[in-house]
Amino acid sequence: MRCSIKAASAPNSLEAINLSVSEATGCDYCLAAHTLMAKKAGFSSEQIHALRRGEYAEEMQLDALVKFAQTLVTTTGTLPEADVAALRNAGFSDQQVIEIISAISAILFTNMVNRVNDTVVDFPKAD
């Protein structure tokens, strides 16, 4: 399942979402897969760990993106307007906010399927 965030100026936005959401949900399979993909995309181990924690001080858009993703999947109820405003302040349009939510939904679904099926991690596990 692949989504895209059209016109996002932050490179590798989708990998950032995948890492932060997979960490928040505890999906070992997706963490391993997306850690490998993030390394291939040029992220260092330190950057990958930061994205998994839901922070990325090096880039305002990626930082806002992973904070939003983790907040959305780890909280309940209506999201405070300030959380959406942080995305807009980082340069994301309303359309991109919807695309971001779609990408979060896609990886969340994949995380759940892998957790329910206890999918075997058949490549290096995330450190």
Tab-separated table of C-alpha atoms in Angstrom:
chain	number	residue	atom	x	y	z
A	1	MET	CA	0.000	0.000	0.000
A	2	ARG	CA	1.635	3.232	-1.128
A	3	CYS	CA	0.517	6.816	-0.673
A	4	SER	CA	2.120	10.053	-1.693
A	5	ILE	CA	2.178	13.539	-0.342
A	6	LYS	CA	2.041	15.613	-3.499
A	7	ALA	CA	4.049	18.787	-3.624
A	8	ALA	CA	5.514	18.308	-0.155
A	9	SER	CA	8.729	20.251	-0.036
A	10	ALA	CA	10.153	17.985	2.660
A	11	PRO	CA	12.004	15.160	0.940
A	12	ASN	CA	11.188	11.659	2.132
A	13	SER	CA	7.991	12.783	3.896
A	14	LEU	CA	6.356	9.401	3.465
A	15	GLU	CA	9.284	7.511	5.014
A	16	ALA	CA	9.222	9.929	7.942
A	17	ILE	CA	5.525	9.181	8.513
A	18	ASN	CA	6.069	5.441	8.134
A	19	LEU	CA	8.868	5.417	10.696
A	20	SER	CA	7.115	7.562	13.293
A	21	VAL	CA	3.785	5.726	13.067
A	22	SER	CA	5.399	2.275	13.047
A	23	GLU	CA	7.345	3.208	16.170
A	24	ALA	CA	4.215	4.518	17.889
A	25	THR	CA	2.278	1.328	17.125
A	26	GLY	CA	5.145	-1.042	17.851
A	27	CYS	CA	5.102	-2.798	14.486
A	28	ASP	CA	8.451	-4.614	14.314
A	29	TYR	CA	7.996	-5.615	10.679
A	30	CYS	CA	7.264	-2.087	9.425
A	31	LEU	CA	9.998	-0.593	11.600
A	32	ALA	CA	12.529	-2.964	10.044
A	33	ALA	CA	11.252	-2.383	6.510
A	34	HIS	CA	11.094	1.395	6.761
A	35	THR	CA	14.402	1.673	8.605
A	36	LEU	CA	15.989	-0.131	5.664
A	37	MET	CA	14.172	2.129	3.179
A	38	ALA	CA	15.145	5.263	5.117
A	39	LYS	CA	18.807	4.208	5.084
A	40	LYS	CA	18.591	3.688	1.319
A	41	ALA	CA	17.044	7.169	1.038
A	42	GLY	CA	20.092	8.645	2.779
A	43	PHE	CA	18.958	9.047	6.387
A	44	SER	CA	21.619	8.337	9.023
A	45	SER	CA	20.928	6.047	11.988
A	46	GLU	CA	20.642	9.106	14.248
A	47	GLN	CA	18.126	10.745	11.920
A	48	ILE	CA	16.093	7.537	11.715
A	49	HIS	CA	15.951	7.293	15.502
A	50	ALA	CA	14.854	10.929	15.722
A	51	LEU	CA	12.053	10.331	13.195
A	52	ARG	CA	10.963	7.257	15.141
A	53	ARG	CA	10.762	9.391	18.304
A	54	GLY	CA	8.586	11.899	16.459
A	55	GLU	CA	11.122	14.674	16.156
A	56	TYR	CA	13.456	16.008	13.506
A	57	ALA	CA	15.114	19.270	14.489
A	58	GLU	CA	17.109	19.393	11.237
A	59	GLU	CA	14.071	20.145	9.059
A	60	MET	CA	10.981	22.104	10.114
A	61	GLN	CA	8.562	20.291	7.772
A	62	LEU	CA	9.681	16.789	8.716
A	63	ASP	CA	9.619	17.738	12.398
A	64	ALA	CA	6.030	19.008	12.137
A	65	LEU	CA	5.058	15.979	10.079
A	66	VAL	CA	6.315	13.310	12.491
A	67	LYS	CA	4.994	15.155	15.535
A	68	PHE	CA	1.548	15.340	13.907
A	69	ALA	CA	1.649	11.680	12.865
A	70	GLN	CA	2.523	10.441	16.331
A	71	THR	CA	0.000	12.716	18.007
A	72	LEU	CA	-2.755	11.552	15.683
A	73	VAL	CA	-2.134	7.845	16.321
A	74	THR	CA	-1.449	8.039	20.059
A	75	THR	CA	-4.279	10.294	21.236
A	76	THR	CA	-8.062	10.118	21.253
A	77	GLY	CA	-10.778	12.657	20.652
A	78	THR	CA	-10.681	15.739	18.491
A	79	LEU	CA	-7.179	16.905	17.704
A	80	PRO	CA	-6.492	20.414	19.007
A	81	GLU	CA	-6.402	23.046	16.251
A	82	ALA	CA	-2.834	23.888	17.310
A	83	ASP	CA	-1.658	20.484	16.054
A	84	VAL	CA	-3.076	21.110	12.576
A	85	ALA	CA	-1.849	24.719	12.676
A	86	ALA	CA	1.689	23.443	13.289
A	87	LEU	CA	1.511	21.572	9.968
A	88	ARG	CA	0.208	24.646	8.169
A	89	ASN	CA	2.892	26.812	9.785
A	90	ALA	CA	5.487	24.357	8.458
A	91	GLY	CA	4.219	25.026	4.932
A	92	PHE	CA	1.675	22.258	4.340
A	93	SER	CA	-1.544	23.162	2.520
A	94	ASP	CA	-5.010	21.924	3.475
A	95	GLN	CA	-4.817	19.401	0.621
A	96	GLN	CA	-1.484	18.139	1.908
A	97	VAL	CA	-2.922	17.774	5.421
A	98	ILE	CA	-5.532	15.398	3.956
A	99	GLU	CA	-2.803	13.542	2.036
A	100	ILE	CA	-0.782	13.275	5.259
A	101	ILE	CA	-3.780	11.798	7.075
A	102	SER	CA	-4.206	9.345	4.193
A	103	ALA	CA	-0.554	8.288	4.436
A	104	ILE	CA	-0.879	7.874	8.208
A	105	SER	CA	-3.995	5.743	7.684
A	106	ALA	CA	-2.212	3.528	5.152
A	107	ILE	CA	0.767	2.742	7.377
A	108	LEU	CA	-1.484	2.361	10.422
A	109	PHE	CA	-3.538	-0.245	8.533
A	110	THR	CA	-0.364	-2.063	7.471
A	111	ASN	CA	0.973	-1.952	11.047
A	112	MET	CA	-2.233	-3.492	12.366
A	113	VAL	CA	-2.253	-6.289	9.776
A	114	ASN	CA	1.365	-7.156	10.566
A	115	ARG	CA	0.772	-7.060	14.317
A	116	VAL	CA	-2.323	-9.275	14.091
A	117	ASN	CA	-0.580	-11.752	11.776
A	118	ASP	CA	2.735	-11.598	13.669
A	119	THR	CA	4.441	-11.197	10.307
A	120	VAL	CA	7.934	-12.668	10.359
A	121	VAL	CA	10.643	-10.049	9.907
A	122	ASP	CA	12.673	-11.629	7.114
A	123	PHE	CA	15.359	-8.953	6.837
A	124	PRO	CA	17.484	-7.056	9.399
A	125	LYS	CA	15.470	-5.851	12.390
A	126	ALA	CA	15.465	-2.164	13.277
A	127	ASP	CA	17.967	-1.247	15.965
